[in-house]
Coordinates of C-alpha atoms in Angstrom, one line a residue:
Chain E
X9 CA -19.5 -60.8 -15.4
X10 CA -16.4 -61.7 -13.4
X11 CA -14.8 -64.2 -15.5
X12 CA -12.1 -66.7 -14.4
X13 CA -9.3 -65.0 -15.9
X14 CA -9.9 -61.6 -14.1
X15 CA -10.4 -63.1 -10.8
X16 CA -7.2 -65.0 -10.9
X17 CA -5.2 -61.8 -12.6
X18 CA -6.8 -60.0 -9.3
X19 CA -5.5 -62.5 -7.2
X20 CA -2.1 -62.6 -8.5
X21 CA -2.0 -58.7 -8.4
X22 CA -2.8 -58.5 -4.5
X23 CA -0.5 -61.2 -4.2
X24 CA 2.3 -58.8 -5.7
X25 CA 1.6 -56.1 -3.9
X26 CA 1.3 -57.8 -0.2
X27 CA 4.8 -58.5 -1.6
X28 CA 5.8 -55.1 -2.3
X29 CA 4.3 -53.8 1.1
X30 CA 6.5 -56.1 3.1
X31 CA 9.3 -55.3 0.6
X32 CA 9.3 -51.9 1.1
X33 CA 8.5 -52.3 4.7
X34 CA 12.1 -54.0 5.2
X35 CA 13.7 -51.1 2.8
X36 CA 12.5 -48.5 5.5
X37 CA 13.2 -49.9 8.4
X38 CA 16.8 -51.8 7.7
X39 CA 17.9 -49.8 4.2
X40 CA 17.0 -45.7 4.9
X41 CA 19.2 -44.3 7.0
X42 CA 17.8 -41.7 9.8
X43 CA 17.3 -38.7 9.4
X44 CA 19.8 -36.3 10.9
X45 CA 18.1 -33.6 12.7
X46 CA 14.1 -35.5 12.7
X47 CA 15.3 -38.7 13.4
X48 CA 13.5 -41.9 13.0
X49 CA 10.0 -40.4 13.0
X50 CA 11.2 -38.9 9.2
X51 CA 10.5 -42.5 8.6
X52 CA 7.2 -41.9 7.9
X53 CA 7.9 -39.6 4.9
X54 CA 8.1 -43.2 2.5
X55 CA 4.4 -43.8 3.4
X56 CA 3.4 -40.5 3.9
X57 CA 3.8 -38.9 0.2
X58 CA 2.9 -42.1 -1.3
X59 CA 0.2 -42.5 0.1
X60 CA -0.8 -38.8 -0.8
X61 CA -0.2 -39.5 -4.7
X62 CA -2.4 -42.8 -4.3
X63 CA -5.3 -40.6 -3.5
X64 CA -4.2 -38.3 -6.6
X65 CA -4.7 -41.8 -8.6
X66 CA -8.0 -42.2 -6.8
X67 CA -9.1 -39.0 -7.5
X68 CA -8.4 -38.6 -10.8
X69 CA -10.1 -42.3 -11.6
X70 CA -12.8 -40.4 -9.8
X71 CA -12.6 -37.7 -12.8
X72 CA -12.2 -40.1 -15.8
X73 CA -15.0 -41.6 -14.7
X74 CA -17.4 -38.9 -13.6
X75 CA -16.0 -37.1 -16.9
X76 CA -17.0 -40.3 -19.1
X77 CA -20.5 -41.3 -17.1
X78 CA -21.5 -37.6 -18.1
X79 CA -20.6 -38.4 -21.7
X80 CA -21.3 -42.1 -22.1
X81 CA -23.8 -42.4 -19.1
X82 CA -22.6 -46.2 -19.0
X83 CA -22.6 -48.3 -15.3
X84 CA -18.8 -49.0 -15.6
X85 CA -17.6 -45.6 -16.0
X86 CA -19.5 -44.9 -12.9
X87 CA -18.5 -47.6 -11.0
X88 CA -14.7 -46.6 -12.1
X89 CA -16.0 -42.7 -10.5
X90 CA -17.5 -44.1 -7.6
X91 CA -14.5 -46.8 -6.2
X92 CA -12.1 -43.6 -7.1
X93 CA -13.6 -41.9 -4.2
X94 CA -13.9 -44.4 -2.5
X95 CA -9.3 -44.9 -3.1
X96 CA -9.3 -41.6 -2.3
X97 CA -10.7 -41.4 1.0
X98 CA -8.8 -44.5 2.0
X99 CA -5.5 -42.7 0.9
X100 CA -6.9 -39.3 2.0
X101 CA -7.2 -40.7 5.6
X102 CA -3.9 -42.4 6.2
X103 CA -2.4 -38.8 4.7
X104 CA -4.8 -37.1 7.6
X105 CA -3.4 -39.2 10.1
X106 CA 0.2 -39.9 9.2
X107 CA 1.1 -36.1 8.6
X108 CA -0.3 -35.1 12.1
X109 CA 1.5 -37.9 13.8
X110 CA 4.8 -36.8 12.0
X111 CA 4.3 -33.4 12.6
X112 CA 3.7 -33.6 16.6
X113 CA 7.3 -34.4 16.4
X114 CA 8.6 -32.4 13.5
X115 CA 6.7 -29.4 14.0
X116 CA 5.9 -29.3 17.5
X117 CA 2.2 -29.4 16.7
X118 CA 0.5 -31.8 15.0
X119 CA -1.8 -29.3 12.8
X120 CA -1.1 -26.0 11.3
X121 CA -3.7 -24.1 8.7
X122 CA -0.5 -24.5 6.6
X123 CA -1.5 -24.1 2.6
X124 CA -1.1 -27.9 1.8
X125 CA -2.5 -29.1 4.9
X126 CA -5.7 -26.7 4.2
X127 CA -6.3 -28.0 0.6
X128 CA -4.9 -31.8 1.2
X129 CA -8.0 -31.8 4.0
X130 CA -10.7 -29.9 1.7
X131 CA -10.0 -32.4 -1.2
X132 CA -10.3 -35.6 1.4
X133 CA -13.6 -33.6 2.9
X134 CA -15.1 -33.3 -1.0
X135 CA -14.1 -37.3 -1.4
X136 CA -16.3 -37.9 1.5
X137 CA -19.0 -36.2 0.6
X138 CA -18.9 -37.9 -2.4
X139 CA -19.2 -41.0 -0.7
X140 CA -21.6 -40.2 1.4
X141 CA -24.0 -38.8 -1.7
X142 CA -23.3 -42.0 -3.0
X143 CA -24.4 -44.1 0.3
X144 CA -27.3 -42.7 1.0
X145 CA -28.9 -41.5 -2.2
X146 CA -30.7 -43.9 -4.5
X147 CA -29.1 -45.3 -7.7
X148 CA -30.9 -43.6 -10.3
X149 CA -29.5 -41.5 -13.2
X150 CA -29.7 -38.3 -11.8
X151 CA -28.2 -39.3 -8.4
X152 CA -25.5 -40.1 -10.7
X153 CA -25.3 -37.9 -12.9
X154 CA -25.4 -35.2 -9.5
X155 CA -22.4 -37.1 -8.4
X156 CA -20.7 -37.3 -11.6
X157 CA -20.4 -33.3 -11.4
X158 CA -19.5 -33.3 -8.5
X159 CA -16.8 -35.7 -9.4
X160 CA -15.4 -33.8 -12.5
X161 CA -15.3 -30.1 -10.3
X162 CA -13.9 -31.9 -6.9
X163 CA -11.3 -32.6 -9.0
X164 CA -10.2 -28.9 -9.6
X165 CA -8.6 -28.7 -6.3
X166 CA -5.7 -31.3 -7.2
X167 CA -3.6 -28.8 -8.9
X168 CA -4.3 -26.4 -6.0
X169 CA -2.7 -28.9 -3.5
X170 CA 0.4 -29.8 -5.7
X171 CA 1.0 -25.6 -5.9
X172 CA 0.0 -24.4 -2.8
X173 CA 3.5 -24.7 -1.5
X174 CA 5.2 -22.7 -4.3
X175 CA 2.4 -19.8 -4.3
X176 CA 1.7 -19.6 -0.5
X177 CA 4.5 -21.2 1.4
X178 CA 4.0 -22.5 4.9
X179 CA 5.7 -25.2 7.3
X180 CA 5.3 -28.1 4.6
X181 CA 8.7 -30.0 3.4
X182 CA 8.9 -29.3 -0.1
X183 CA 12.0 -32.3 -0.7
X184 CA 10.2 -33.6 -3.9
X185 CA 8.9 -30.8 -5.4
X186 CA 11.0 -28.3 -4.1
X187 CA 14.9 -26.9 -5.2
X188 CA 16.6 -27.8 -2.5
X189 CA 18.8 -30.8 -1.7
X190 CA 16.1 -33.2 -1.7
X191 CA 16.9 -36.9 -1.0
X192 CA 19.7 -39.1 -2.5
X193 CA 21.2 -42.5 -2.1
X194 CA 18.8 -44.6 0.0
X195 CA 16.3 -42.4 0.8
X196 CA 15.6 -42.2 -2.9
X197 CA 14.9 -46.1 -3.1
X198 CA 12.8 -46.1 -0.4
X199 CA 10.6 -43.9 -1.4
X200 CA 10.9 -45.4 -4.7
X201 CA 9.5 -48.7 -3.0
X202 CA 7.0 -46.4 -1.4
X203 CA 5.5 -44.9 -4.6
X204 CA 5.5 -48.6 -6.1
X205 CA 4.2 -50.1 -3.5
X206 CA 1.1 -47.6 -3.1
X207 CA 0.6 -47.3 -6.8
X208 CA 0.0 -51.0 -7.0
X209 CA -2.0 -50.7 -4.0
X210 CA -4.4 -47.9 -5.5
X211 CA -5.2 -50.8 -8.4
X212 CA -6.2 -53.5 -6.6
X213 CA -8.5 -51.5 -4.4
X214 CA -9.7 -49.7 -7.6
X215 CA -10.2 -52.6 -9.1
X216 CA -11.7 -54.5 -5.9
X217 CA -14.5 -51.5 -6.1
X218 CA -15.1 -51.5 -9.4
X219 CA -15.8 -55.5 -9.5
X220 CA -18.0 -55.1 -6.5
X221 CA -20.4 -52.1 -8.2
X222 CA -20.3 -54.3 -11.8
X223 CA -21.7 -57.3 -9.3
X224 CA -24.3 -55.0 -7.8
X225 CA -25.6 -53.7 -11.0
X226 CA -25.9 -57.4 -12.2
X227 CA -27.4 -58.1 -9.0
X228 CA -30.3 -55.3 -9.6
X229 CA -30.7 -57.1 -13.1
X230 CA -30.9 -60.6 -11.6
X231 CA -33.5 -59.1 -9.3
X232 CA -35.6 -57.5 -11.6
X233 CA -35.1 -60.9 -13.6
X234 CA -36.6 -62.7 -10.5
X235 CA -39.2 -60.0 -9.6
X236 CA -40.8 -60.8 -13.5
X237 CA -40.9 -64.0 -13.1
X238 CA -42.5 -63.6 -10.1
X239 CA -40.2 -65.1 -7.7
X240 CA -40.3 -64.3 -4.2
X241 CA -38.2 -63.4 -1.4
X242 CA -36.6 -67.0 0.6
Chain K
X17 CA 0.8 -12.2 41.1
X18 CA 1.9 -14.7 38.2
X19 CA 3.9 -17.8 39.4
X20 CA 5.5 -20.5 36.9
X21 CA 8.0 -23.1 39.5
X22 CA 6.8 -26.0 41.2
X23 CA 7.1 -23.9 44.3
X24 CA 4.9 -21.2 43.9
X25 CA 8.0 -18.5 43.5
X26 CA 7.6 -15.2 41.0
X27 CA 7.9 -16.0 37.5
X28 CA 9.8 -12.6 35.4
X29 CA 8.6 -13.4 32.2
X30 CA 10.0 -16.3 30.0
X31 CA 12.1 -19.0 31.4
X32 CA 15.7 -18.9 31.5
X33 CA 17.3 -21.6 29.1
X34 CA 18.0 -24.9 30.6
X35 CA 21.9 -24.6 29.8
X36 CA 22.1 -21.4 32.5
X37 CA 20.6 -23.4 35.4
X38 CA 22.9 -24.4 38.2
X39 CA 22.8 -27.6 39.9
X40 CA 21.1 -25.8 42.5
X41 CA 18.1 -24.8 40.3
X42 CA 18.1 -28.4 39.0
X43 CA 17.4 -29.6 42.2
X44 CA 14.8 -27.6 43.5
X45 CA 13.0 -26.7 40.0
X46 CA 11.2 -28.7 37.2
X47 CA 10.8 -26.2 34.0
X48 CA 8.9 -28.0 31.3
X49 CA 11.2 -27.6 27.2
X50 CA 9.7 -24.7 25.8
X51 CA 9.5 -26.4 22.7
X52 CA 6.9 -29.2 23.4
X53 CA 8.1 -31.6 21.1
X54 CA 10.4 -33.8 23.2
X55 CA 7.1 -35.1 24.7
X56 CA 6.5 -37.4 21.7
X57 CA 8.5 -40.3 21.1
X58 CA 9.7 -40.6 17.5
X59 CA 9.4 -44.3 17.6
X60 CA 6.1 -44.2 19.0
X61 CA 4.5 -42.2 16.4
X62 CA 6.2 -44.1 13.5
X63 CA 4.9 -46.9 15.0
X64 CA 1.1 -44.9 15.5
X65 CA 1.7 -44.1 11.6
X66 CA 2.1 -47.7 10.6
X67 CA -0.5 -49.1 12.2
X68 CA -3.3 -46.3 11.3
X69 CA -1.7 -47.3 7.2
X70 CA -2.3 -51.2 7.8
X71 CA -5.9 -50.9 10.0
X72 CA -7.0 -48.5 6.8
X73 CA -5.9 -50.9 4.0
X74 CA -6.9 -54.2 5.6
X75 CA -10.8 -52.5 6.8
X76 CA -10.4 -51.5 3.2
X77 CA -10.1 -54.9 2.1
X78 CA -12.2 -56.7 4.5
X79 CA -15.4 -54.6 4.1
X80 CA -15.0 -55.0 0.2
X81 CA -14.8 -58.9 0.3
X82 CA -17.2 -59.4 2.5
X83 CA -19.5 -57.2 0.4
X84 CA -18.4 -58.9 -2.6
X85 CA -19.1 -62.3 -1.0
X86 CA -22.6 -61.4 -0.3
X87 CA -23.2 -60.3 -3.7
X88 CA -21.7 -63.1 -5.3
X89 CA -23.8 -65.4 -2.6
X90 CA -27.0 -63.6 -3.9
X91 CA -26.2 -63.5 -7.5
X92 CA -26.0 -67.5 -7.2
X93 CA -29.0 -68.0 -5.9
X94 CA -31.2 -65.3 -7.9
X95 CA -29.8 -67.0 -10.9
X96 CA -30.3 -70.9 -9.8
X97 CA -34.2 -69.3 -8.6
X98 CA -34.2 -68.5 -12.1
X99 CA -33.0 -70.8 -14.6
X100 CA -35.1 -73.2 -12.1
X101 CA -38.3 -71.1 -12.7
X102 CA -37.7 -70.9 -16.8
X103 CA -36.9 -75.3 -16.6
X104 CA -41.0 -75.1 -14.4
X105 CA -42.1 -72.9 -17.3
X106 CA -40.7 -74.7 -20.0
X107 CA -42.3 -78.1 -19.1
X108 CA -45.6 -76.1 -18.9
X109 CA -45.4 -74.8 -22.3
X110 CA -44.9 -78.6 -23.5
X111 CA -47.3 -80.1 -21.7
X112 CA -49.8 -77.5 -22.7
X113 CA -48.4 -77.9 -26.6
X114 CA -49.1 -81.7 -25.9
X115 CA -52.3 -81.7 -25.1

């Protein structure tokens, strides 16, 4: 049940991070510099990777909870596996459109079949179908238990993504991850902001879902309640 | 035979670099960058970028209150329907014990 407490700790925590977006918002625009040889279309970078670990975090709440429905078989660990695919498709999405948008201008194209791109999409494409399974199957415990699995193995491509620029190569910027000269100075606390900023993001929304699937399963029991005593539909 | 200038002349193959054009050439030639990506404007896609992060996170948002609300609305009535329903059968249980 969603007590008091909780809602107004939920509140407070989207009230934060509306804060931090238009914090970090003013750190790119008036604090980064631009970029010397990309320009201000680089800019994009502080969202960008951000928003790609956020789906990580989505991902792997995906896992926990797949992992612990399959061991538990509880509602709230599936309801923690099912709103992190639902984070991770939101995240997956604005990676899918950002990186395209900064590559038109970066790259001259705005897809390649680079390694990271490849993987990035096939990890966003197993989070949708995940959702989808979710959408338009029924509730019981084997639909769950099918998603679950799917949940715990969709996961195996994470690791794949992070690495697929040290085994394969290909066009993507490697700045974080890489040996190069990565970022300094200001740069660095924007993206700082950035990976705050989308980390506090990826809670509330996690949290959003979860609430919303522990009301619906207390919605099914309130209806099953009302269907015994033989209450009707008005 | 191939052509690639505005005026229909013989292309030889690749274009010749922009910075070996006379004034001449300039004038009577348009030769699209053979790069491609000066078509985009930088600020435009940042822009693009933005606004695809925001529309995502606020649907996001919006779809889940909404949802939430109409839970929430039919949780409260369910459970009013209910404790209503168990006060009715209550007072029938009495009156039966009473008589």
């Amino acid at each position: 049940m969603t007590t008091k407490s909780s809602r107004g700790g939920f509140q407070l925590l989207l009230a934060v991070t509306a804060l931090a977006c238009v914090a970090t918002l003013q750190v790119i625009a008036f604090v980064a510099p631009v970029e010397a040889s990309m320009g201000i279309v680089q800019k994009i970078f502080y969202f960008h990777v951000p928003a790609a670990y956020a789906m990580y975090l989505g991902a792997t709440a995906c896992f926990v909870g797949s992992a612990g429905y399959l061991w538990k078989g509880t509602r709230a660990w599936d309801a923690l596996a099912k709103s992190g695919a639902e984070v991770a498709v939101a995240m997956g999405l604005m990676v899918l459109i950002s990186g395209p948008l900064w590559a038109a201008k970066a790259w001259g194209v705005m897809w390649t079949w680079d390694p990271r791109l490849t993987t990035s999409m096939l990890s966003v494409l197993i989070y949708v179908a995940y959702v989808v399974l979710r959408a338009f199957t029924g509730g019981g415990d084997a639909e769950r238990k099918f998603a679950a699995a799917l949940g715990v193995l969709g996961a195996a491509n994470l690791p794949i993504i992070h690495y697929s620029v040290q085994k394969w190569g290909g066009n993507h910027p490697t700045v974080i991850t890489g040996k190069g000269g990565g970022i300094t100075g200001d740069m660095r606390i924007a993206l700082i902001s950035g990976f705050l900023t989308f980390t506090l993001l990826a809670i509330v929304l996690l949290w959003q879902r979860v609430r919303i699937d522990l009301a619906a399963s207390r919605l099914e029991e309130a209806e099953q309640e009302a269907l015994e005593l033989g209450i009707g539909e008005d | 035979m191939h052509t690639n200038s505005f005026f229909g002349q013989p292309s030889s193959g690749t274009a010749a670099p922009t910075g070996t054009t006379s004034p001449d050439d300039r004038a009577t030639q348009f030769r699209p960058d053979a790069g491609g990506n000066q078509m985009q404007s930088g600020e435009k896609l940042l822009v693009e970028a933005y606004a695809a992060f925001w529309l995502i996170a606020f649907f996001f948002i919006l779809l889940s209150w909404r949802r939430q609300k109409r839970i929430d609305e039919r949780i409260d009535h369910l459970e009013s329907a209910i404790a209503k329903a168990r006060r009715a059968g209550d007072r029938a249980e009495g009156e039966e014990g009473d008589r």
